[in-house]
Amino acid sequence: MLWIHPLLAAFTTLLAFYVLVLGLVRLHANHFGGTRQFQWKRHVRLGYAVYGLWLLSFFGGAAMVWLHWPDAFLKGDHTEGALNMLVLIFVGLATGWYMDSRAKKRVLLPLAHAAVNVWLLVLAVGQALTGWGIVQKALLS
């Protein structure tokens, strides 16, 4: 059971990189004259999946720590990174939903959405690094 959180988080982060690549096509077309077709529906659908899986991973990880190591609950770099990600997930979700539900040409909101999500990926990589230390201590020893 304790392996579910790290495996889910790793899968979700890899999926998030794919969603970023899909979004980069749009960025390239809007700002650099690119001509490739933006797979809007796939980007939106998989983006929602990433946000949902990251939330599931967050709450699942918090529940496992609370159940198995209550003295460690809400401490450490891994928890701090997760809490930062939680806020940004809702910002990314809100900006993405707004653009999807009110489609029109935009410049600044897509850039803000992209910046939030790139920062989420940076944090997710940081979570993988801090999480690996936890896996080594708690699951592999």
N, CA, C and O atoms as a MOPAC input file, in Angstrom:
PM7 MOZYME 1SCF
protein

 N      0.82100 1    -1.19900 1     0.00000 1
 C      0.00000 1     0.00000 1     0.00000 1
 C      0.86400 1     1.26100 1     0.00000 1
 O      0.51500 1     2.24800 1    -0.64700 1
 N      1.97300 1     1.23600 1     0.71000 1
 C      2.81000 1     2.42300 1     0.81600 1
 C      3.50800 1     2.76600 1    -0.50000 1
 O      3.99800 1     3.88500 1    -0.65400 1
 N      3.56700 1     1.84600 1    -1.43800 1
 C      4.18200 1     2.11300 1    -2.73000 1
 C      3.24500 1     2.85800 1    -3.68100 1
 O      3.69600 1     3.39700 1    -4.69200 1
 N      1.95800 1     2.89300 1    -3.37100 1
 C      0.99100 1     3.52400 1    -4.28000 1
 C      1.32300 1     5.00200 1    -4.48900 1
 O      1.35100 1     5.47200 1    -5.62600 1
 N      1.56900 1     5.72700 1    -3.42000 1
 C      1.83400 1     7.16600 1    -3.53200 1
 C      3.04900 1     7.46900 1    -4.40100 1
 O      2.91700 1     8.24900 1    -5.34400 1
 N      4.22300 1     6.89800 1    -4.14000 1
 C      5.36400 1     7.25000 1    -4.99200 1
 C      5.20000 1     6.81800 1    -6.44200 1
 O      5.64200 1     7.52400 1    -7.34900 1
 N      4.57800 1     5.68100 1    -6.67300 1
 C      4.38400 1     5.23500 1    -8.05400 1
 C      3.36700 1     6.11000 1    -8.78600 1
 O      3.56500 1     6.46000 1    -9.95000 1
 N      2.27700 1     6.46300 1    -8.09700 1
 C      1.27700 1     7.34300 1    -8.69500 1
 C      1.87000 1     8.72100 1    -8.98700 1
 O      1.63000 1     9.29300 1   -10.05000 1
 N      2.63900 1     9.24400 1    -8.04700 1
 C      3.24400 1    10.56200 1    -8.23900 1
 C      4.22800 1    10.53900 1    -9.41000 1
 O      4.26500 1    11.47900 1   -10.20300 1
 N      5.01400 1     9.48500 1    -9.52400 1
 C      5.97700 1     9.38100 1   -10.62600 1
 C      5.26400 1     9.29500 1   -11.97100 1
 O      5.63700 1     9.98300 1   -12.92100 1
 N      4.24200 1     8.45200 1   -12.05100 1
 C      3.46600 1     8.32900 1   -13.28800 1
 C      2.84200 1     9.67100 1   -13.66500 1
 O      2.89500 1    10.08200 1   -14.82400 1
 N      2.25700 1    10.34400 1   -12.69400 1
 C      1.58000 1    11.61100 1   -12.94600 1
 C      2.56300 1    12.67200 1   -13.41800 1
 O      2.23700 1    13.46800 1   -14.29900 1
 N      3.74100 1    12.69300 1   -12.85200 1
 C      4.75000 1    13.67300 1   -13.27200 1
 C      5.18500 1    13.40800 1   -14.70700 1
 O      5.35500 1    14.34900 1   -15.48200 1
 N      5.36600 1    12.15500 1   -15.06800 1
 C      5.70100 1    11.83500 1   -16.46400 1
 C      4.57000 1    12.25600 1   -17.40800 1
 O      4.82400 1    12.80100 1   -18.48200 1
 N      3.33400 1    12.00200 1   -17.00600 1
 C      2.18700 1    12.43000 1   -17.80600 1
 C      2.14400 1    13.95200 1   -17.91800 1
 O      1.79500 1    14.48600 1   -18.97100 1
 N      2.49300 1    14.64500 1   -16.85000 1
 C      2.50900 1    16.11200 1   -16.86500 1
 C      3.54100 1    16.63700 1   -17.87000 1
 O      3.29700 1    17.64600 1   -18.53200 1
 N      4.67300 1    15.97300 1   -17.98700 1
 C      5.66200 1    16.37400 1   -18.99200 1
 C      5.07900 1    16.24200 1   -20.40000 1
 O      5.32500 1    17.09600 1   -21.25100 1
 N      4.31400 1    15.18700 1   -20.65000 1
 C      3.67000 1    15.01400 1   -21.94600 1
 C      2.66000 1    16.13800 1   -22.20700 1
 O      2.60800 1    16.68200 1   -23.31000 1
 N      1.86500 1    16.48000 1   -21.20300 1
 C      0.89500 1    17.56400 1   -21.34200 1
 C      1.61700 1    18.88300 1   -21.61400 1
 O      1.13400 1    19.70900 1   -22.38900 1
 N      2.76700 1    19.08000 1   -20.97900 1
 C      3.57100 1    20.27600 1   -21.24400 1
 C      4.02200 1    20.31400 1   -22.70200 1
 O      3.95800 1    21.36000 1   -23.34800 1
 N      4.47200 1    19.18800 1   -23.21200 1
 C      4.89600 1    19.13200 1   -24.62000 1
 C      3.72800 1    19.49800 1   -25.53700 1
 O      3.90900 1    20.22600 1   -26.51400 1
 N      2.54200 1    18.99900 1   -25.22700 1
 C      1.36000 1    19.37200 1   -26.01600 1
 C      1.12900 1    20.88200 1   -25.95900 1
 O      0.83000 1    21.50600 1   -26.97700 1
 N      1.26700 1    21.46700 1   -24.77200 1
 C      1.06900 1    22.90500 1   -24.60800 1
 C      2.13800 1    23.73700 1   -25.30300 1
 O      1.86200 1    24.85000 1   -25.74900 1
 N      3.34700 1    23.21500 1   -25.39900 1
 C      4.42500 1    23.94800 1   -26.06800 1
 C      4.12600 1    24.17200 1   -27.54400 1
 O      4.59400 1    25.14900 1   -28.12900 1
 N      3.35600 1    23.28200 1   -28.14700 1
 C      2.94200 1    23.47300 1   -29.54100 1
 C      2.11500 1    24.75300 1   -29.64800 1
 O      2.29400 1    25.54000 1   -30.57700 1
 N      1.21700 1    24.95200 1   -28.69900 1
 C      0.38800 1    26.16900 1   -28.68800 1
 C      1.23600 1    27.40500 1   -28.44800 1
 O      1.06500 1    28.42000 1   -29.12300 1
 N      2.15500 1    27.32400 1   -27.48300 1
 C      3.05900 1    28.44000 1   -27.20400 1
 C      3.85700 1    28.80800 1   -28.45100 1
 O      3.98800 1    29.98600 1   -28.78500 1
 N      4.37600 1    27.82100 1   -29.11900 1
 C      5.16800 1    28.05900 1   -30.32300 1
 C      4.32800 1    28.71600 1   -31.41500 1
 O      4.79100 1    29.63300 1   -32.09300 1
 N      3.10000 1    28.24800 1   -31.58200 1
 C      2.21900 1    28.82700 1   -32.59800 1
 C      1.82800 1    30.26200 1   -32.25800 1
 O      1.79900 1    31.12200 1   -33.13800 1
 N      1.52700 1    30.52500 1   -30.98700 1
 C      1.06100 1    31.85800 1   -30.58400 1
 C      2.15900 1    32.91100 1   -30.56600 1
 O      1.89600 1    34.08300 1   -30.83600 1
 N      3.38100 1    32.50800 1   -30.25100 1
 C      4.41600 1    33.50900 1   -30.01000 1
 C      5.61900 1    33.43000 1   -30.94500 1
 O      6.41600 1    34.36600 1   -31.00900 1
 N      5.75400 1    32.32200 1   -31.66700 1
 C      6.94900 1    32.16100 1   -32.48800 1
 C      6.64000 1    31.73400 1   -33.91500 1
 O      7.54100 1    31.31100 1   -34.64000 1
 N      5.40300 1    31.83600 1   -34.32200 1
 C      5.03000 1    31.54500 1   -35.70500 1
 C      4.96900 1    30.07400 1   -36.07100 1
 O      5.03100 1    29.73200 1   -37.25200 1
 N      4.85200 1    29.21200 1   -35.09800 1
 C      4.75700 1    27.77700 1   -35.37800 1
 C      3.47100 1    27.43500 1   -36.11300 1
 O      2.47900 1    28.15900 1   -36.03200 1
 N      3.50700 1    26.32400 1   -36.82900 1
 C      2.34300 1    25.95200 1   -37.63500 1
 C      1.78500 1    24.57900 1   -37.28200 1
 O      0.80400 1    24.14800 1   -37.88800 1
 N      2.37600 1    23.88600 1   -36.32800 1
 C      1.86100 1    22.56100 1   -35.96800 1
 C      0.48900 1    22.68600 1   -35.32100 1
 O      0.17700 1    23.69600 1   -34.68900 1
 N     -0.32400 1    21.65100 1   -35.48500 1
 C     -1.67700 1    21.61500 1   -34.94500 1
 C     -1.64400 1    21.36900 1   -33.43000 1
 O     -1.05500 1    20.39100 1   -32.96900 1
 N     -2.27600 1    22.26000 1   -32.66700 1
 C     -2.38800 1    22.10700 1   -31.21800 1
 C     -3.48300 1    21.09900 1   -30.91400 1
 O     -4.62200 1    21.27900 1   -31.34400 1
 N     -3.16300 1    20.05700 1   -30.19000 1
 C     -4.14200 1    19.03000 1   -29.82500 1
 C     -4.86400 1    19.47400 1   -28.54900 1
 O     -4.63400 1    18.95800 1   -27.45500 1
 N     -5.73600 1    20.44400 1   -28.74400 1
 C     -6.40400 1    21.12100 1   -27.64000 1
 C     -7.16700 1    20.14900 1   -26.74600 1
 O     -6.99400 1    20.17100 1   -25.52700 1
 N     -8.00500 1    19.30100 1   -27.32800 1
 C     -8.83100 1    18.40200 1   -26.50400 1
 C     -7.96000 1    17.43200 1   -25.70900 1
 O     -8.24700 1    17.16100 1   -24.54300 1
 N     -6.90800 1    16.91000 1   -26.32000 1
 C     -6.01900 1    15.99400 1   -25.61100 1
 C     -5.29600 1    16.72300 1   -24.48100 1
 O     -5.16400 1    16.19300 1   -23.37700 1
 N     -4.82700 1    17.95100 1   -24.76200 1
 C     -4.13700 1    18.74700 1   -23.74800 1
 C     -5.06300 1    19.00300 1   -22.55500 1
 O     -4.65400 1    18.84800 1   -21.40400 1
 N     -6.28900 1    19.38700 1   -22.82700 1
 C     -7.24900 1    19.68500 1   -21.76000 1
 C     -7.59600 1    18.41900 1   -20.97500 1
 O     -7.54800 1    18.41700 1   -19.74500 1
 N     -7.94100 1    17.35400 1   -21.67800 1
 C     -8.34900 1    16.10900 1   -21.02500 1
 C     -7.22600 1    15.54000 1   -20.15900 1
 O     -7.45600 1    15.15700 1   -19.01100 1
 N     -6.01600 1    15.48500 1   -20.70900 1
 C     -4.89600 1    14.95000 1   -19.93800 1
 C     -4.45800 1    15.92500 1   -18.84300 1
 O     -3.98100 1    15.49800 1   -17.79200 1
 N     -4.61700 1    17.22400 1   -19.07900 1
 C     -4.31800 1    18.21100 1   -18.04200 1
 C     -5.21300 1    18.02600 1   -16.82900 1
 O     -4.74600 1    18.05100 1   -15.69100 1
 N     -6.51100 1    17.84000 1   -17.08100 1
 C     -7.42900 1    17.56200 1   -15.96800 1
 C     -7.03300 1    16.27700 1   -15.24700 1
 O     -7.08300 1    16.20400 1   -14.01900 1
 N     -6.64200 1    15.27400 1   -16.01300 1
 C     -6.22600 1    14.00500 1   -15.40400 1
 C     -5.00700 1    14.21400 1   -14.51200 1
 O     -4.94400 1    13.67100 1   -13.40900 1
 N     -4.04300 1    14.99500 1   -14.98100 1
 C     -2.84200 1    15.25700 1   -14.17700 1
 C     -3.20900 1    15.95500 1   -12.87800 1
 O     -2.75400 1    15.55500 1   -11.80700 1
 N     -4.03000 1    17.00000 1   -12.96600 1
 C     -4.42400 1    17.70000 1   -11.74000 1
 C     -5.13200 1    16.74800 1   -10.77800 1
 O     -4.84300 1    16.74600 1    -9.58100 1
 N     -6.05200 1    15.94500 1   -11.29100 1
 C     -6.78100 1    15.00500 1   -10.43900 1
 C     -5.86400 1    13.96200 1    -9.81200 1
 O     -5.99900 1    13.64100 1    -8.63100 1
 N     -4.93400 1    13.43300 1   -10.60000 1
 C     -4.00500 1    12.42800 1   -10.07200 1
 C     -3.04000 1    13.03900 1    -9.06500 1
 O     -2.70500 1    12.40500 1    -8.06500 1
 N     -2.59000 1    14.26900 1    -9.32000 1
 C     -1.72700 1    14.92600 1    -8.33200 1
 C     -2.48200 1    15.16100 1    -7.02200 1
 O     -1.91800 1    14.98500 1    -5.94200 1
 N     -3.74300 1    15.55300 1    -7.11000 1
 C     -4.54200 1    15.72600 1    -5.88400 1
 C     -4.73300 1    14.39800 1    -5.16300 1
 O     -4.61300 1    14.32600 1    -3.93900 1
 N     -5.02800 1    13.35100 1    -5.92100 1
 C     -5.15900 1    12.02500 1    -5.33100 1
 C     -3.85000 1    11.59500 1    -4.66700 1
 O     -3.85700 1    11.03300 1    -3.57200 1
 N     -2.74700 1    11.86100 1    -5.32800 1
 C     -1.43600 1    11.52800 1    -4.77100 1
 C     -1.16200 1    12.33200 1    -3.50300 1
 O     -0.64700 1    11.79600 1    -2.52200 1
 N     -1.50600 1    13.61300 1    -3.52500 1
 C     -1.30800 1    14.46400 1    -2.35000 1
 C     -2.07400 1    13.90800 1    -1.15000 1
 O     -1.49600 1    13.67700 1    -0.08800 1
 N     -3.37500 1    13.69400 1    -1.32700 1
 C     -4.19500 1    13.24200 1    -0.19900 1
 C     -3.86500 1    11.80600 1     0.19400 1
 O     -3.92500 1    11.45800 1     1.37300 1
 N     -3.51900 1    10.97400 1    -0.78300 1
 C     -3.10300 1     9.61300 1    -0.46400 1
 C     -1.79900 1     9.58900 1     0.31700 1
 O     -1.66600 1     8.84100 1     1.28600 1
 N     -0.83400 1    10.40700 1    -0.10200 1
 C      0.43300 1    10.49500 1     0.62500 1
 C      0.23300 1    11.02700 1     2.03000 1
 O      0.81500 1    10.51300 1     2.98500 1
 N     -0.59100 1    12.05900 1     2.15600 1
 C     -0.86000 1    12.62400 1     3.48600 1
 C     -1.53700 1    11.58400 1     4.38100 1
 O     -1.21000 1    11.47500 1     5.56300 1
 N     -2.47400 1    10.82400 1     3.82500 1
 C     -3.17300 1     9.80400 1     4.61900 1
 C     -2.21100 1     8.70400 1     5.06100 1
 O     -2.27400 1     8.24400 1     6.20100 1
 N     -1.32400 1     8.28500 1     4.16200 1
 C     -0.37900 1     7.22300 1     4.53600 1
 C      0.59200 1     7.68100 1     5.61700 1
 O      0.90700 1     6.92400 1     6.53600 1
 N      1.06100 1     8.90500 1     5.50900 1
 C      1.95900 1     9.42100 1     6.54600 1
 C      1.20600 1     9.53900 1     7.86300 1
 O      1.72500 1     9.15700 1     8.91200 1
 N      0.00100 1    10.05700 1     7.81700 1
 C     -0.79400 1    10.22500 1     9.02800 1
 C     -1.05600 1     8.87700 1     9.70400 1
 O     -1.03300 1     8.77600 1    10.93000 1
 N     -1.30600 1     7.84200 1     8.89200 1
 C     -1.59600 1     6.51800 1     9.44400 1
 C     -0.34300 1     5.78100 1     9.93600 1
 O     -0.37800 1     5.10800 1    10.96600 1
 N      0.75800 1     5.91400 1     9.19800 1
 C      1.93900 1     5.10200 1     9.50100 1
 C      3.02800 1     5.83700 1    10.29300 1
 O      3.76100 1     5.21700 1    11.06300 1
 N      3.13100 1     7.14800 1    10.10400 1
 C      4.16400 1     7.92200 1    10.80300 1
 C      3.56100 1     9.23300 1    11.29900 1
 O      3.95300 1    10.30100 1    10.83000 1
 N      2.61500 1     9.17600 1    12.24000 1
 C      1.92900 1    10.40300 1    12.67000 1
 C      2.86600 1    11.45200 1    13.25400 1
 O      2.54800 1    12.64000 1    13.21700 1
 N      4.01300 1    11.04500 1    13.79300 1
 C      4.94400 1    12.03300 1    14.34400 1
 C      5.62900 1    12.83400 1    13.23400 1
 O      6.19000 1    13.89500 1    13.50600 1
 N      5.59500 1    12.35200 1    11.99900 1
 C      6.22700 1    13.05500 1    10.87800 1
 C      5.22300 1    13.88500 1    10.08000 1
 O      5.60300 1    14.55200 1     9.11800 1
 N      3.94300 1    13.85200 1    10.47000 1
 C      2.90600 1    14.52800 1     9.68600 1
 C      3.14500 1    16.03800 1     9.64400 1
 O      3.38600 1    16.67200 1    10.67100 1
 N      3.07300 1    16.59100 1     8.44900 1
 C      3.24900 1    18.02700 1     8.18800 1
 C      4.61600 1    18.56400 1     8.61800 1
 O      4.71000 1    19.65400 1     9.18200 1
 N      5.66400 1    17.80100 1     8.35100 1
 C      7.02700 1    18.24800 1     8.61200 1
 C      7.88600 1    17.96300 1     7.39500 1
 O      7.60000 1    17.04100 1     6.63200 1
 N      8.92400 1    18.74000 1     7.21200 1
 C      9.93600 1    18.41300 1     6.23500 1
 C      9.74400 1    19.02300 1     4.86600 1
 O      8.68700 1    19.56300 1     4.53900 1
 N     10.81200 1    18.92000 1     4.06400 1
 C     10.82600 1    19.49700 1     2.72200 1
 C      9.79200 1    18.86400 1     1.80100 1
 O      9.19500 1    19.55400 1     0.97400 1
 N      9.57600 1    17.56500 1     1.93500 1
 C      8.62100 1    16.89000 1     1.05900 1
 C      7.20800 1    17.42000 1     1.29700 1
 O      6.45300 1    17.63900 1     0.34900 1
 N      6.86500 1    17.61900 1     2.53600 1
 C      5.54500 1    18.16200 1     2.86700 1
 C      5.41600 1    19.60600 1     2.40500 1
 O      4.37500 1    20.00100 1     1.88000 1
 N      6.46200 1    20.39200 1     2.59500 1
 C      6.42900 1    21.79100 1     2.15700 1
 C      6.24800 1    21.88400 1     0.63700 1
 O      5.47000 1    22.69900 1     0.14100 1
 N      6.97400 1    21.04000 1    -0.08200 1
 C      6.81200 1    21.00600 1    -1.53800 1
 C      5.40100 1    20.60600 1    -1.93600 1
 O      4.82400 1    21.17600 1    -2.86100 1
 N      4.84900 1    19.62700 1    -1.23700 1
 C      3.49100 1    19.16200 1    -1.53900 1
 C      2.46600 1    20.26200 1    -1.29400 1
 O      1.54000 1    20.43000 1    -2.08700 1
 N      2.61900 1    21.00300 1    -0.21900 1
 C      1.67900 1    22.08800 1     0.07300 1
 C      1.78000 1    23.20600 1    -0.96400 1
 O      0.76800 1    23.78500 1    -1.35800 1
 N      2.99200 1    23.50200 1    -1.40100 1
 C      3.16100 1    24.48900 1    -2.48000 1
 C      2.51000 1    23.99300 1    -3.76600 1
 O      1.84500 1    24.75100 1    -4.47100 1
 N      2.70900 1    22.71700 1    -4.05900 1
 C      2.08000 1    22.14600 1    -5.25200 1
 C      0.56100 1    22.21700 1    -5.16000 1
 O     -0.11100 1    22.49900 1    -6.15200 1
 N      0.02200 1    21.96600 1    -3.98300 1
 C     -1.42700 1    21.97600 1    -3.80300 1
 C     -2.02000 1    23.32600 1    -4.22700 1
 O     -3.02700 1    23.37500 1    -4.93400 1
 N     -1.39600 1    24.39800 1    -3.79700 1
 C     -1.87600 1    25.73600 1    -4.16800 1
 C     -1.79600 1    25.93600 1    -5.67700 1
 O     -2.74900 1    26.40500 1    -6.29900 1
 N     -0.64800 1    25.57600 1    -6.26700 1
 C     -0.45700 1    25.78400 1    -7.69700 1
 C     -1.35300 1    24.88600 1    -8.54800 1
 O     -1.74000 1    25.26800 1    -9.65200 1
 N     -1.68000 1    23.70900 1    -8.04700 1
 C     -2.61300 1    22.83400 1    -8.77300 1
 C     -3.93900 1    23.55700 1    -8.95900 1
 O     -4.51500 1    23.52900 1   -10.04700 1
 N     -4.42400 1    24.20200 1    -7.91100 1
 C     -5.70100 1    24.89900 1    -8.01900 1
 C     -5.60800 1    26.12900 1    -8.92200 1
 O     -6.56700 1    26.45500 1    -9.62000 1
 N     -4.46900 1    26.80900 1    -8.91400 1
 C     -4.27800 1    27.95300 1    -9.81900 1
 C     -4.23100 1    27.46200 1   -11.26900 1
 O     -4.89600 1    28.02600 1   -12.13800 1
 N     -3.45500 1    26.42300 1   -11.52500 1
 C     -3.37300 1    25.87600 1   -12.87400 1
 C     -4.70700 1    25.34100 1   -13.35800 1
 O     -5.09000 1    25.54900 1   -14.51000 1
 N     -5.40600 1    24.65700 1   -12.48100 1
 C     -6.72100 1    24.12300 1   -12.82300 1
 C     -7.69800 1    25.25200 1   -13.14000 1
 O     -8.43200 1    25.17200 1   -14.12500 1
 N     -7.71700 1    26.28300 1   -12.33300 1
 C     -8.64200 1    27.40400 1   -12.54300 1
 C     -8.34200 1    28.14700 1   -13.84500 1
 O     -9.25700 1    28.45900 1   -14.60600 1
 N     -7.07200 1    28.42900 1   -14.10200 1
 C     -6.73300 1    29.14900 1   -15.33600 1
 C     -7.01400 1    28.28600 1   -16.56000 1
 O     -7.50500 1    28.78900 1   -17.57100 1
 N     -6.70800 1    26.99000 1   -16.48000 1
 C     -6.99300 1    26.09800 1   -17.59600 1
 C     -8.48300 1    25.95700 1   -17.84800 1
 O     -8.93200 1    25.99900 1   -18.99300 1
 N     -9.25100 1    25.79100 1   -16.77800 1
 C    -10.69900 1    25.68300 1   -16.92400 1
 C    -11.27800 1    26.95200 1   -17.53600 1
 O    -12.13600 1    26.88500 1   -18.41700 1
 N    -10.81100 1    28.10600 1   -17.07200 1
 C    -11.32700 1    29.37600 1   -17.58400 1
 C    -11.05800 1    29.50600 1   -19.08200 1
 O    -11.94700 1    29.88500 1   -19.84500 1
 N     -9.83500 1    29.19300 1   -19.49800 1
 C     -9.52000 1    29.29600 1   -20.92200 1
 C    -10.31000 1    28.28700 1   -21.74200 1
 O    -10.73400 1    28.59000 1   -22.85700 1
 N    -10.51000 1    27.10200 1   -21.20500 1
 C    -11.25800 1    26.07000 1   -21.92200 1
 C    -12.72900 1    26.43400 1   -22.03900 1
 O    -13.34100 1    26.18600 1   -23.07800 1
 N    -13.30400 1    27.01200 1   -21.00700 1
 C    -14.73500 1    27.30900 1   -21.01500 1
 C    -15.06800 1    28.61200 1   -21.74000 1
 O    -16.21600 1    28.82800 1   -22.13100 1
 N    -14.08200 1    29.47300 1   -21.91900 1
 C    -14.28600 1    30.75500 1   -22.60000 1
 C    -13.20400 1    30.91600 1   -23.67300 1
 O    -12.30600 1    31.75100 1   -23.56000 1
 N    -13.31900 1    30.10400 1   -24.69900 1
 C    -12.29100 1    30.07400 1   -25.74400 1
 C    -12.26800 1    31.38600 1   -26.52300 1
 O    -13.28900 1    31.84500 1   -27.03600 1
 N    -11.08500 1    31.97200 1   -26.59500 1
 C    -10.83800 1    33.14400 1   -27.43400 1
 C     -9.33500 1    33.36500 1   -27.48000 1
 O     -8.58400 1    32.73000 1   -26.74000 1
 N     -8.89800 1    34.26700 1   -28.35400 1
 C     -7.47200 1    34.55500 1   -28.43800 1
 C     -7.02700 1    35.28500 1   -27.17700 1
 O     -7.65700 1    36.24800 1   -26.74000 1
 N     -5.92600 1    34.80400 1   -26.60200 1
 C     -5.37700 1    35.40800 1   -25.38800 1
 C     -3.86500 1    35.42900 1   -25.50300 1
 O     -3.27700 1    34.67100 1   -26.27400 1
 N     -3.24300 1    36.30000 1   -24.72900 1
 C     -1.78400 1    36.35200 1   -24.69800 1
 C     -1.26900 1    36.08100 1   -23.28800 1
 O     -0.47600 1    35.16100 1   -23.09300 1
 N     -1.70200 1    36.85800 1   -22.30800 1
 C     -1.12300 1    36.78100 1   -20.97200 1
 C     -1.60500 1    35.58200 1   -20.14700 1
 O     -0.79900 1    34.94900 1   -19.46500 1
 N     -2.88500 1    35.26300 1   -20.19700 1
 C     -3.38900 1    34.15900 1   -19.38100 1
 C     -2.75800 1    32.81500 1   -19.76100 1
 O     -2.39200 1    32.05100 1   -18.86800 1
 N     -2.61800 1    32.50000 1   -21.05300 1
 C     -1.92600 1    31.24500 1   -21.38400 1
 C     -0.47000 1    31.22600 1   -20.90400 1
 O      0.03800 1    30.17900 1   -20.50400 1
 N      0.19100 1    32.37100 1   -20.94300 1
 C      1.56800 1    32.43400 1   -20.44300 1
 C      1.60300 1    32.22700 1   -18.92900 1
 O      2.48000 1    31.53100 1   -18.41800 1
 N      0.65700 1    32.82400 1   -18.21600 1
 C      0.58900 1    32.62700 1   -16.76400 1
 C      0.27900 1    31.16600 1   -16.44800 1
 O      0.87300 1    30.58500 1   -15.53900 1
 N     -0.64400 1    30.57800 1   -17.19300 1
 C     -0.99800 1    29.16900 1   -17.01900 1
 C      0.22900 1    28.28300 1   -17.24500 1
 O      0.49400 1    27.35900 1   -16.47600 1
 N      0.95600 1    28.57600 1   -18.29400 1
 C      2.16800 1    27.79900 1   -18.59900 1
 C      3.20500 1    27.96000 1   -17.49600 1
 O      3.82200 1    26.97800 1   -17.08400 1
 N      3.40400 1    29.17300 1   -17.01500 1
 C      4.40800 1    29.42100 1   -15.97100 1
 C      4.05400 1    28.66300 1   -14.68600 1
 O      4.92500 1    28.07100 1   -14.05000 1
 N      2.78700 1    28.68600 1   -14.31600 1
 C      2.34200 1    27.95400 1   -13.12000 1
 C      2.62300 1    26.46600 1   -13.28300 1
 O      3.10100 1    25.81200 1   -12.35700 1
 N      2.32700 1    25.94200 1   -14.45400 1
 C      2.48600 1    24.51100 1   -14.67100 1
 C      3.94200 1    24.09100 1   -14.81900 1
 O      4.30900 1    22.98500 1   -14.42400 1
 N      4.76400 1    24.95000 1   -15.37700 1
 C      6.20000 1    24.64700 1   -15.40700 1
 C      6.73700 1    24.63400 1   -13.98200 1
 O      7.53700 1    23.76900 1   -13.62400 1
 N      6.30000 1    25.58700 1   -13.17200 1
 C      6.73400 1    25.60500 1   -11.77000 1
 C      6.22900 1    24.35800 1   -11.02800 1
 O      6.93100 1    23.81000 1   -10.17800 1
 N      5.01500 1    23.91900 1   -11.35300 1
 C      4.50400 1    22.67500 1   -10.76900 1
 C      5.41300 1    21.49900 1   -11.12400 1
 O      5.68600 1    20.65000 1   -10.27500 1
 N      5.87500 1    21.44500 1   -12.35000 1
 C      6.77100 1    20.35800 1   -12.75100 1
 C      8.11000 1    20.44800 1   -12.03900 1
 O      8.68000 1    19.42300 1   -11.66300 1
 N      8.62100 1    21.65700 1   -11.84800 1
 C      9.87300 1    21.82800 1   -11.09200 1
 C      9.68000 1    21.30300 1    -9.67100 1
 O     10.52600 1    20.58000 1    -9.14400 1
 N      8.56100 1    21.67600 1    -9.06100 1
 C      8.26400 1    21.19100 1    -7.71300 1
 C      8.08600 1    19.67300 1    -7.69800 1
 O      8.52400 1    19.00700 1    -6.76000 1
 N      7.45000 1    19.12700 1    -8.72500 1
 C      7.24200 1    17.68000 1    -8.78200 1
 C      8.57600 1    16.93500 1    -8.87300 1
 O      8.73900 1    15.87800 1    -8.26400 1
 N      9.51900 1    17.47800 1    -9.62100 1
 C     10.85000 1    16.86300 1    -9.68600 1
 C     11.51900 1    16.95100 1    -8.31400 1
 O     12.15300 1    15.99600 1    -7.86600 1
 N     11.37500 1    18.10000 1    -7.65100 1
 C     11.88600 1    18.23500 1    -6.28400 1
 C     11.23600 1    17.23300 1    -5.34200 1
 O     11.89400 1    16.68400 1    -4.45900 1
 N      9.93500 1    16.99700 1    -5.53400 1
 C      9.22600 1    16.00300 1    -4.72300 1
 C      9.78300 1    14.60200 1    -4.96600 1
 O      9.89600 1    13.79900 1    -4.04000 1
 N     10.12500 1    14.32100 1    -6.21300 1
 C     10.71300 1    13.01200 1    -6.51800 1
 C     12.04800 1    12.84600 1    -5.79000 1
 O     12.35000 1    11.77300 1    -5.26700 1
 N     12.83500 1    13.91100 1    -5.76100 1
 C     14.13800 1    13.83400 1    -5.08400 1
 C     13.98400 1    13.67400 1    -3.57500 1
 O     14.63400 1    12.81800 1    -2.97500 1
 N     13.14000 1    14.47900 1    -2.96300 1
 C     12.94400 1    14.34500 1    -1.51700 1
 C     12.19300 1    13.06100 1    -1.19300 1
 O     12.43600 1    12.43800 1    -0.15900 1
 N     11.29100 1    12.67000 1    -2.06500 1
 C     10.54100 1    11.43800 1    -1.85600 1
 C     11.41600 1    10.19600 1    -1.95900 1
 O     11.18400 1     9.20600 1    -1.26500 1
 N     12.42800 1    10.25100 1    -2.83200 1
 C     13.32400 1     9.11000 1    -2.95600 1
 C     14.04600 1     8.85100 1    -1.63200 1
 O     14.25000 1     7.70100 1    -1.24400 1
 N     14.42400 1     9.91200 1    -0.95400 1
 C     15.04500 1     9.74800 1     0.36900 1
 C     14.09700 1     9.07500 1     1.35000 1
 O     14.51600 1     8.23600 1     2.14700 1
 N     12.83400 1     9.43700 1     1.29400 1
 C     11.83600 1     8.82800 1     2.17600 1
 C     11.64300 1     7.36100 1     1.82100 1
 O     11.55900 1     6.51100 1     2.70800 1
 N     11.57200 1     7.06000 1     0.52800 1
 C     11.42300 1     5.66800 1     0.08600 1
 C     12.60400 1     4.82700 1     0.57700 1
 O     12.42100 1     3.71300 1     1.06700 1
 N     13.80400 1     5.36600 1     0.44300 1
 C     14.97700 1     4.61900 1     0.88900 1
 C     14.93400 1     4.34200 1     2.39500 1
 O     15.24300 1     3.23700 1     2.84100 1
 N     14.54900 1     5.35500 1     3.16500 1
 C     14.49700 1     5.19400 1     4.63300 1
 C     13.34600 1     4.31200 1     5.08200 1
 O     13.52900 1     3.41300 1     5.90200 1
 N     12.16600 1     4.56600 1     4.54900 1
 C     10.95400 1     3.95200 1     5.08900 1
 C     10.54200 1     2.65300 1     4.39000 1
 O      9.97100 1     1.76600 1     5.02500 1
 N     10.82200 1     2.53500 1     3.10700 1
 C     10.31100 1     1.38300 1     2.37000 1
 C     11.39100 1     0.37400 1     1.96100 1
 O     11.10700 1    -0.81400 1     1.80500 1
 N     12.60700 1     0.84200 1     1.79100 1
 C     13.65800 1    -0.06100 1     1.32200 1
 C     14.59500 1    -0.54900 1     2.42700 1
 O     15.41300 1    -1.43800 1     2.19000 1
 N     14.48800 1     0.01500 1     3.62100 1
 C     15.41200 1    -0.40300 1     4.69300 1
 C     14.80900 1    -1.46100 1     5.57500 1
 O     15.45400 1    -1.91900 1     6.51900 1

